[in-house]
mmCIF file of C-alpha atoms and ligand atoms in Angstrom:
data_model
loop_
_atom_site.group_PDB
_atom_site.id
_atom_site.type_symbol
_atom_site.label_atom_id
_atom_site.label_comp_id
_atom_site.label_asym_id
_atom_site.label_seq_id
_atom_site.Cartn_x
_atom_site.Cartn_y
_atom_site.Cartn_z
ATOM 1 C CA MET A 1 -107.768 -30.102 -10.028
ATOM 2 C CA ILE A 2 -109.328 -33.484 -10.688
ATOM 3 C CA HIS A 3 -107.016 -35.387 -8.318
ATOM 4 C CA ALA A 4 -107.082 -32.985 -5.365
ATOM 5 C CA GLY A 5 -106.654 -34.887 -2.107
ATOM 6 C CA LYS A 6 -105.279 -37.991 -3.831
ATOM 7 C CA VAL A 7 -101.848 -39.489 -3.183
ATOM 8 C CA ALA A 8 -99.826 -41.007 -6.032
ATOM 9 C CA PHE A 9 -96.889 -43.368 -5.431
ATOM 10 C CA ILE A 10 -94.727 -43.457 -8.545
ATOM 11 C CA THR A 11 -91.796 -45.827 -8.900
ATOM 12 C CA GLY A 12 -88.888 -44.594 -11.008
ATOM 13 C CA GLY A 13 -90.287 -41.073 -10.807
ATOM 14 C CA ALA A 14 -87.016 -39.172 -11.137
ATOM 15 C CA MET A 15 -87.026 -39.015 -14.925
ATOM 16 C CA GLY A 16 -88.753 -40.172 -18.118
ATOM 17 C CA PHE A 17 -92.377 -41.297 -17.898
ATOM 18 C CA GLY A 18 -92.220 -41.402 -14.104
ATOM 19 C CA TYR A 19 -91.402 -37.725 -13.723
ATOM 20 C CA ALA A 20 -94.034 -36.777 -16.320
ATOM 21 C CA PHE A 21 -96.650 -38.806 -14.403
ATOM 22 C CA ALA A 22 -95.644 -37.050 -11.169
ATOM 23 C CA GLU A 23 -95.877 -33.602 -12.748
ATOM 24 C CA ILE A 24 -99.325 -34.005 -14.306
ATOM 25 C CA LEU A 25 -100.768 -35.670 -11.213
ATOM 26 C CA GLY A 26 -99.267 -32.954 -9.013
ATOM 27 C CA ARG A 27 -100.664 -30.222 -11.246
ATOM 28 C CA GLU A 28 -104.060 -31.902 -10.897
ATOM 29 C CA GLY A 29 -103.859 -31.638 -7.118
ATOM 30 C CA ALA A 30 -102.363 -34.981 -6.052
ATOM 31 C CA SER A 31 -99.546 -35.316 -3.539
ATOM 32 C CA VAL A 32 -96.779 -37.336 -5.150
ATOM 33 C CA VAL A 33 -94.239 -39.804 -3.828
ATOM 34 C CA ILE A 34 -91.160 -40.391 -5.966
ATOM 35 C CA ALA A 35 -89.912 -43.896 -5.104
ATOM 36 C CA GLU A 36 -86.428 -44.286 -6.536
ATOM 37 C CA ILE A 37 -83.041 -45.942 -6.387
ATOM 38 C CA ASN A 38 -81.519 -42.742 -7.763
ATOM 39 C CA MET A 39 -81.898 -40.400 -4.797
ATOM 40 C CA GLN A 40 -80.020 -37.528 -6.407
ATOM 41 C CA GLY A 41 -82.444 -37.661 -9.339
ATOM 42 C CA ALA A 42 -85.417 -38.091 -7.010
ATOM 43 C CA ASN A 43 -84.436 -35.075 -4.896
ATOM 44 C CA ASP A 44 -83.943 -32.962 -8.031
ATOM 45 C CA ALA A 45 -87.365 -34.073 -9.291
ATOM 46 C CA VAL A 46 -89.007 -33.204 -5.974
ATOM 47 C CA ALA A 47 -87.390 -29.749 -6.026
ATOM 48 C CA LYS A 48 -88.807 -29.151 -9.537
ATOM 49 C CA LEU A 49 -92.256 -30.310 -8.412
ATOM 50 C CA GLN A 50 -92.233 -28.259 -5.214
ATOM 51 C CA ALA A 51 -91.217 -25.182 -7.207
ATOM 52 C CA GLN A 52 -94.574 -25.579 -8.999
ATOM 53 C CA GLY A 53 -96.434 -25.732 -5.676
ATOM 54 C CA ILE A 54 -96.843 -29.516 -5.793
ATOM 55 C CA LYS A 55 -96.676 -31.550 -2.576
ATOM 56 C CA ALA A 56 -93.949 -34.115 -3.214
ATOM 57 C CA ILE A 57 -91.470 -36.296 -1.341
ATOM 58 C CA ALA A 58 -88.661 -38.599 -2.426
ATOM 59 C CA VAL A 59 -88.337 -42.015 -0.795
ATOM 60 C CA GLU A 60 -85.421 -44.367 -1.325
ATOM 61 C CA CYS A 61 -86.737 -47.600 -2.751
ATOM 62 C CA ASP A 62 -85.351 -50.407 -4.861
ATOM 63 C CA VAL A 63 -88.578 -51.986 -6.085
ATOM 64 C CA ALA A 64 -86.856 -55.371 -6.225
ATOM 65 C CA ASN A 65 -86.359 -55.295 -2.449
ATOM 66 C CA GLU A 66 -89.530 -56.213 -0.549
ATOM 67 C CA ASP A 67 -88.383 -54.682 2.748
ATOM 68 C CA ALA A 68 -87.341 -51.432 1.051
ATOM 69 C CA VAL A 69 -90.721 -51.242 -0.713
ATOM 70 C CA ASN A 70 -92.634 -51.848 2.521
ATOM 71 C CA ALA A 71 -90.610 -49.117 4.228
ATOM 72 C CA ALA A 72 -91.174 -46.681 1.342
ATOM 73 C CA VAL A 73 -94.925 -47.298 1.364
ATOM 74 C CA ALA A 74 -94.990 -46.800 5.154
ATOM 75 C CA MET A 75 -93.167 -43.476 4.734
ATOM 76 C CA ALA A 76 -95.641 -42.369 2.063
ATOM 77 C CA VAL A 77 -98.582 -43.271 4.295
ATOM 78 C CA ALA A 78 -96.999 -41.503 7.275
ATOM 79 C CA GLU A 79 -96.383 -38.344 5.224
ATOM 80 C CA PHE A 80 -99.587 -38.110 3.182
ATOM 81 C CA GLY A 81 -102.050 -40.424 4.970
ATOM 82 C CA GLY A 82 -102.404 -43.167 2.348
ATOM 83 C CA ILE A 83 -102.095 -44.144 -1.300
ATOM 84 C CA ASP A 84 -104.783 -43.839 -3.994
ATOM 85 C CA ILE A 85 -102.759 -44.223 -7.193
ATOM 86 C CA LEU A 86 -99.813 -46.589 -7.643
ATOM 87 C CA ILE A 87 -97.821 -46.345 -10.853
ATOM 88 C CA ASN A 88 -95.474 -49.293 -11.320
ATOM 89 C CA ASN A 89 -93.193 -47.549 -13.783
ATOM 90 C CA ALA A 90 -89.625 -48.388 -12.676
ATOM 91 C CA GLY A 91 -88.067 -50.853 -15.047
ATOM 92 C CA LEU A 92 -84.800 -52.078 -16.460
ATOM 93 C CA HIS A 93 -84.904 -51.622 -20.211
ATOM 94 C CA LEU A 94 -82.704 -50.534 -23.127
ATOM 95 C CA THR A 95 -80.587 -52.587 -25.526
ATOM 96 C CA LYS A 96 -78.824 -54.775 -22.985
ATOM 97 C CA TYR A 97 -82.005 -56.511 -21.889
ATOM 98 C CA ASN A 98 -83.088 -57.143 -25.463
ATOM 99 C CA LEU A 99 -80.012 -59.305 -26.104
ATOM 100 C CA PRO A 100 -80.540 -63.100 -26.286
ATOM 101 C CA PHE A 101 -80.842 -65.068 -23.046
ATOM 102 C CA THR A 102 -77.590 -66.861 -23.944
ATOM 103 C CA THR A 103 -75.744 -63.523 -24.073
ATOM 104 C CA LEU A 104 -76.890 -62.200 -20.712
ATOM 105 C CA THR A 105 -75.581 -63.642 -17.465
ATOM 106 C CA ARG A 106 -78.094 -65.372 -15.212
ATOM 107 C CA ASP A 107 -77.520 -62.571 -12.711
ATOM 108 C CA ASP A 108 -78.530 -60.026 -15.368
ATOM 109 C CA VAL A 109 -81.693 -61.995 -16.158
ATOM 110 C CA ARG A 110 -82.498 -62.380 -12.468
ATOM 111 C CA ALA A 111 -81.995 -58.652 -11.870
ATOM 112 C CA LEU A 112 -84.285 -57.881 -14.827
ATOM 113 C CA PHE A 113 -87.097 -60.081 -13.518
ATOM 114 C CA ASP A 114 -86.539 -58.894 -9.940
ATOM 115 C CA VAL A 115 -87.146 -55.274 -10.996
ATOM 116 C CA ASN A 116 -89.638 -55.562 -13.871
ATOM 117 C CA VAL A 117 -91.749 -58.399 -12.456
ATOM 118 C CA MET A 118 -91.142 -58.788 -8.707
ATOM 119 C CA GLY A 119 -91.028 -54.999 -8.381
ATOM 120 C CA ILE A 120 -94.697 -54.873 -9.379
ATOM 121 C CA VAL A 121 -95.568 -57.712 -7.002
ATOM 122 C CA ASN A 122 -93.726 -55.981 -4.138
ATOM 123 C CA CYS A 123 -95.271 -52.551 -4.692
ATOM 124 C CA SER A 124 -98.809 -53.778 -5.387
ATOM 125 C CA CYS A 125 -98.864 -56.012 -2.292
ATOM 126 C CA ALA A 126 -97.355 -53.264 -0.140
ATOM 127 C CA ALA A 127 -99.847 -50.597 -1.253
ATOM 128 C CA ILE A 128 -103.092 -52.571 -1.316
ATOM 129 C CA ASP A 129 -103.998 -52.261 2.381
ATOM 130 C CA SER A 130 -103.766 -48.484 2.237
ATOM 131 C CA MET A 131 -105.683 -48.301 -1.046
ATOM 132 C CA LYS A 132 -108.352 -50.590 0.368
ATOM 133 C CA SER A 133 -108.700 -48.491 3.538
ATOM 134 C CA ARG A 134 -109.321 -45.420 1.361
ATOM 135 C CA GLY A 135 -112.116 -47.181 -0.514
ATOM 136 C CA GLY A 136 -110.180 -48.151 -3.629
ATOM 137 C CA GLY A 137 -107.945 -46.611 -6.226
ATOM 138 C CA ASN A 138 -105.946 -47.315 -9.337
ATOM 139 C CA ILE A 139 -102.812 -49.226 -10.224
ATOM 140 C CA ILE A 140 -101.116 -48.563 -13.550
ATOM 141 C CA ASN A 141 -98.367 -50.921 -14.698
ATOM 142 C CA ILE A 142 -95.957 -49.989 -17.473
ATOM 143 C CA SER A 143 -95.465 -52.891 -19.857
ATOM 144 C CA SER A 144 -94.007 -52.511 -23.372
ATOM 145 C CA MET A 145 -94.739 -53.245 -26.979
ATOM 146 C CA ALA A 146 -91.893 -55.744 -26.555
ATOM 147 C CA GLY A 147 -94.216 -57.735 -24.302
ATOM 148 C CA ASN A 148 -96.507 -58.615 -27.209
ATOM 149 C CA MET A 149 -94.066 -60.986 -28.867
ATOM 150 C CA ALA A 150 -91.739 -61.689 -25.932
ATOM 151 C CA THR A 151 -88.707 -62.528 -28.055
ATOM 152 C CA SER A 152 -86.117 -61.231 -25.580
ATOM 153 C CA PRO A 153 -85.564 -61.305 -21.815
ATOM 154 C CA TYR A 154 -87.016 -57.779 -21.668
ATOM 155 C CA GLY A 155 -90.028 -58.828 -23.745
ATOM 156 C CA VAL A 156 -90.669 -61.813 -21.485
ATOM 157 C CA SER A 157 -90.523 -59.573 -18.406
ATOM 158 C CA LYS A 158 -93.010 -57.175 -19.995
ATOM 159 C CA MET A 159 -95.335 -60.017 -21.043
ATOM 160 C CA ALA A 160 -95.328 -60.979 -17.362
ATOM 161 C CA VAL A 161 -96.436 -57.411 -16.578
ATOM 162 C CA ARG A 162 -99.540 -58.031 -18.689
ATOM 163 C CA GLY A 163 -100.172 -61.207 -16.706
ATOM 164 C CA LEU A 164 -99.701 -59.439 -13.385
ATOM 165 C CA THR A 165 -102.178 -56.795 -14.538
ATOM 166 C CA MET A 166 -104.828 -59.472 -15.084
ATOM 167 C CA ALA A 167 -104.044 -61.288 -11.828
ATOM 168 C CA PHE A 168 -104.088 -58.191 -9.626
ATOM 169 C CA ALA A 169 -107.224 -56.873 -11.358
ATOM 170 C CA LYS A 170 -108.995 -60.005 -10.124
ATOM 171 C CA GLU A 171 -107.347 -60.048 -6.709
ATOM 172 C CA PHE A 172 -107.985 -56.361 -5.942
ATOM 173 C CA ALA A 173 -111.394 -55.874 -7.590
ATOM 174 C CA ASP A 174 -113.393 -56.285 -4.395
ATOM 175 C CA ALA A 175 -111.184 -53.657 -2.751
ATOM 176 C CA GLY A 176 -112.325 -51.160 -5.398
ATOM 177 C CA VAL A 177 -108.915 -51.047 -7.036
ATOM 178 C CA ARG A 178 -108.737 -51.119 -10.832
ATOM 179 C CA VAL A 179 -105.497 -52.411 -12.353
ATOM 180 C CA ASN A 180 -104.537 -51.611 -15.930
ATOM 181 C CA ALA A 181 -101.338 -51.446 -17.958
ATOM 182 C CA ILE A 182 -99.910 -49.406 -20.792
ATOM 183 C CA SER A 183 -97.639 -50.876 -23.472
ATOM 184 C CA PRO A 184 -95.621 -48.020 -24.963
ATOM 185 C CA GLY A 185 -93.908 -48.356 -28.294
ATOM 186 C CA LEU A 186 -90.697 -46.418 -28.775
ATOM 187 C CA MET A 187 -91.156 -43.142 -26.915
ATOM 188 C CA ALA A 188 -88.893 -40.127 -26.663
ATOM 189 C CA THR A 189 -87.658 -40.435 -23.091
ATOM 190 C CA ASP A 190 -84.070 -39.273 -22.634
ATOM 191 C CA SER A 191 -82.865 -42.770 -21.766
ATOM 192 C CA ALA A 192 -84.465 -44.421 -24.812
ATOM 193 C CA MET A 193 -83.210 -41.741 -27.190
ATOM 194 C CA ALA A 194 -79.673 -41.966 -25.784
ATOM 195 C CA ASP A 195 -79.699 -45.756 -26.046
ATOM 196 C CA LEU A 196 -80.905 -46.317 -29.588
ATOM 197 C CA PRO A 197 -78.968 -45.391 -32.743
ATOM 198 C CA ALA A 198 -80.685 -42.719 -34.854
ATOM 199 C CA ASP A 199 -81.098 -45.086 -37.829
ATOM 200 C CA MET A 200 -83.015 -47.565 -35.666
ATOM 201 C CA VAL A 201 -85.288 -44.812 -34.326
ATOM 202 C CA SER A 202 -85.932 -43.723 -37.902
ATOM 203 C CA MET A 203 -86.616 -47.316 -39.036
ATOM 204 C CA ILE A 204 -89.156 -47.838 -36.224
ATOM 205 C CA ILE A 205 -90.950 -44.569 -37.005
ATOM 206 C CA ASN A 206 -90.973 -44.942 -40.775
ATOM 207 C CA GLN A 207 -91.260 -48.700 -41.291
ATOM 208 C CA MET A 208 -92.792 -50.254 -38.177
ATOM 209 C CA GLN A 209 -95.253 -47.579 -37.047
ATOM 210 C CA TYR A 210 -98.439 -46.842 -39.015
ATOM 211 C CA ILE A 211 -98.371 -43.289 -37.633
ATOM 212 C CA HIS A 212 -95.039 -41.864 -38.759
ATOM 213 C CA ARG A 213 -94.127 -39.526 -35.933
ATOM 214 C CA GLN A 214 -92.055 -39.837 -32.789
ATOM 215 C CA GLY A 215 -93.985 -41.240 -29.846
ATOM 216 C CA GLU A 216 -93.916 -38.653 -27.069
ATOM 217 C CA VAL A 217 -94.035 -38.997 -23.289
ATOM 218 C CA GLU A 218 -97.286 -37.021 -23.450
ATOM 219 C CA ASP A 219 -98.919 -39.886 -25.400
ATOM 220 C CA ILE A 220 -98.351 -42.198 -22.431
ATOM 221 C CA VAL A 221 -99.338 -39.539 -19.893
ATOM 222 C CA ASN A 222 -102.675 -39.090 -21.687
ATOM 223 C CA MET A 223 -103.447 -42.819 -21.528
ATOM 224 C CA MET A 224 -102.515 -42.972 -17.846
ATOM 225 C CA MET A 225 -104.796 -40.023 -17.044
ATOM 226 C CA PHE A 226 -107.686 -41.666 -18.896
ATOM 227 C CA LEU A 227 -107.210 -45.020 -17.182
ATOM 228 C CA ILE A 228 -107.243 -43.569 -13.655
ATOM 229 C CA SER A 229 -110.255 -41.366 -14.436
ATOM 230 C CA ASP A 230 -113.918 -42.151 -13.844
ATOM 231 C CA LYS A 231 -114.303 -42.358 -17.628
ATOM 232 C CA ALA A 232 -112.495 -45.697 -17.350
ATOM 233 C CA SER A 233 -114.555 -46.920 -14.385
ATOM 234 C CA PHE A 234 -115.613 -50.142 -16.190
ATOM 235 C CA ILE A 235 -112.093 -51.035 -17.316
ATOM 236 C CA THR A 236 -109.759 -53.314 -15.362
ATOM 237 C CA GLY A 237 -107.204 -55.997 -16.142
ATOM 238 C CA GLU A 238 -106.418 -54.575 -19.571
ATOM 239 C CA THR A 239 -103.160 -53.633 -21.269
ATOM 240 C CA PHE A 240 -103.381 -50.800 -23.788
ATOM 241 C CA ARG A 241 -100.860 -50.370 -26.595
ATOM 242 C CA VAL A 242 -99.721 -46.826 -27.372
ATOM 243 C CA SER A 243 -97.273 -47.309 -30.196
ATOM 244 C CA GLY A 244 -98.451 -45.594 -33.376
ATOM 245 C CA GLY A 245 -99.452 -49.060 -34.616
ATOM 246 C CA ALA A 246 -95.964 -50.549 -34.296
ATOM 247 C CA SER A 247 -97.148 -53.282 -31.974
ATOM 248 C CA LEU A 248 -99.576 -54.462 -34.662
ATOM 249 C CA ALA A 249 -96.856 -54.626 -37.280
ATOM 250 C CA SER A 250 -94.287 -56.517 -35.196
HETATM 251 N N1 LIG B 1 -88.974 -45.142 -23.190
HETATM 252 C C1 LIG B 1 -89.557 -46.057 -23.939
HETATM 253 O O1 LIG B 1 -89.541 -45.984 -25.184
HETATM 254 C C2 LIG B 1 -90.294 -47.202 -23.292
HETATM 255 C C3 LIG B 1 -91.004 -48.073 -24.118
HETATM 256 C C4 LIG B 1 -91.696 -49.131 -23.548
HETATM 257 C C5 LIG B 1 -91.696 -49.302 -22.171
HETATM 258 N N2 LIG B 1 -90.974 -48.467 -21.391
HETATM 259 C C6 LIG B 1 -91.016 -48.700 -19.936
HETATM 260 O O2 LIG B 1 -91.387 -47.516 -19.278
HETATM 261 C C7 LIG B 1 -90.790 -47.452 -17.991
HETATM 262 C C8 LIG B 1 -90.051 -46.138 -17.839
HETATM 263 O O3 LIG B 1 -89.271 -45.928 -18.984
HETATM 264 P P1 LIG B 1 -88.360 -44.614 -19.113
HETATM 265 O O4 LIG B 1 -87.879 -44.558 -20.517
HETATM 266 O O5 LIG B 1 -89.056 -43.459 -18.517
HETATM 267 O O6 LIG B 1 -87.140 -45.084 -18.162
HETATM 268 P P2 LIG B 1 -85.894 -44.272 -17.597
HETATM 269 O O7 LIG B 1 -84.744 -45.236 -17.666
HETATM 270 O O8 LIG B 1 -85.765 -42.946 -18.236
HETATM 271 O O9 LIG B 1 -86.294 -44.043 -16.073
HETATM 272 C C9 LIG B 1 -86.468 -45.132 -15.218
HETATM 273 C C10 LIG B 1 -86.377 -44.670 -13.790
HETATM 274 O O10 LIG B 1 -86.553 -45.831 -12.969
HETATM 275 C C11 LIG B 1 -85.594 -45.811 -11.924
HETATM 276 N N3 LIG B 1 -85.340 -47.184 -11.496
HETATM 277 C C12 LIG B 1 -84.670 -48.140 -12.177
HETATM 278 N N4 LIG B 1 -84.607 -49.268 -11.444
HETATM 279 C C13 LIG B 1 -85.267 -49.013 -10.287
HETATM 280 C C14 LIG B 1 -85.534 -49.788 -9.137
HETATM 281 N N5 LIG B 1 -85.088 -51.043 -9.012
HETATM 282 N N6 LIG B 1 -86.270 -49.236 -8.147
HETATM 283 C C15 LIG B 1 -86.708 -47.948 -8.241
HETATM 284 N N7 LIG B 1 -86.461 -47.153 -9.308
HETATM 285 C C16 LIG B 1 -85.744 -47.690 -10.322
HETATM 286 C C17 LIG B 1 -84.370 -45.151 -12.536
HETATM 287 O O11 LIG B 1 -83.499 -44.618 -11.527
HETATM 288 C C18 LIG B 1 -84.998 -44.086 -13.426
HETATM 289 O O12 LIG B 1 -85.160 -42.857 -12.762
HETATM 290 C C19 LIG B 1 -89.903 -48.695 -17.866
HETATM 291 O O13 LIG B 1 -90.620 -49.702 -17.181
HETATM 292 C C20 LIG B 1 -89.681 -49.101 -19.318
HETATM 293 O O14 LIG B 1 -89.433 -50.488 -19.457
HETATM 294 C C21 LIG B 1 -90.262 -47.424 -21.910
#
């Protein structure tokens, strides 16, 4: 139980990577907070976690809303005493946000940046006092392979995540908080698999990736667990690609 006594605040924790992060951290002894806009999904996730003996709560939280984030962090601190691990995972993604800027409405673009970029600002600023008071901790931001080239609104938002990772690494270093990011390639979360046509999934695996297998949620979980571990104690401000080589080829 390498994270016994720790508290993890996970945005978008009802499904996909977020739920997988909650489950592994809970199994390793952490108490987990599922911060979500989808409360039905969050409550279902908490029930699944509690059935495994994991301490978990769901808190309603639109990461784009500063007041809602502050309230969610306060609830987490009231319930579990503080925050040690913040995973900024919630994000708008999928095909819509990879359309050209001229195709999306300004409101769509604003909503994308409010969640994917301002969401990280809101959560990181809300959690830092608690993390600092506990002597430090870890923040993991979820970027994307699409952030390497930034050729779509989504890609631009995820390039900004890399920038935020560098900025907060500097700003929070003296508080003992390391800040790193993961850039997944195409991974088999339910939402990504439902969104993309099978021929595109096959093209990415067979033509873009150097390693010709489906990227799995577990691949991202493993990188997250390394980055928050003491084995990564000299690493901060970095964004790590986990994409089977696809990010090198694009
Ligand atoms: N799946 C992939 O292949 C892939 C690849 C690269 C990056 N990513 C990134 O990984 C992250 C998670 O991806 P996923 O596939 O698990 O996503 P998902 O769509 O399966 O789950 C996202 C969760 O975030 C929640 N959410 C959305 N907006 C929110 C908000 N404003 N506030 C709080 N919660 C909110 C949703 O309710 C949902 O439960 C996203 O940031 C995404 O951009 C995913």
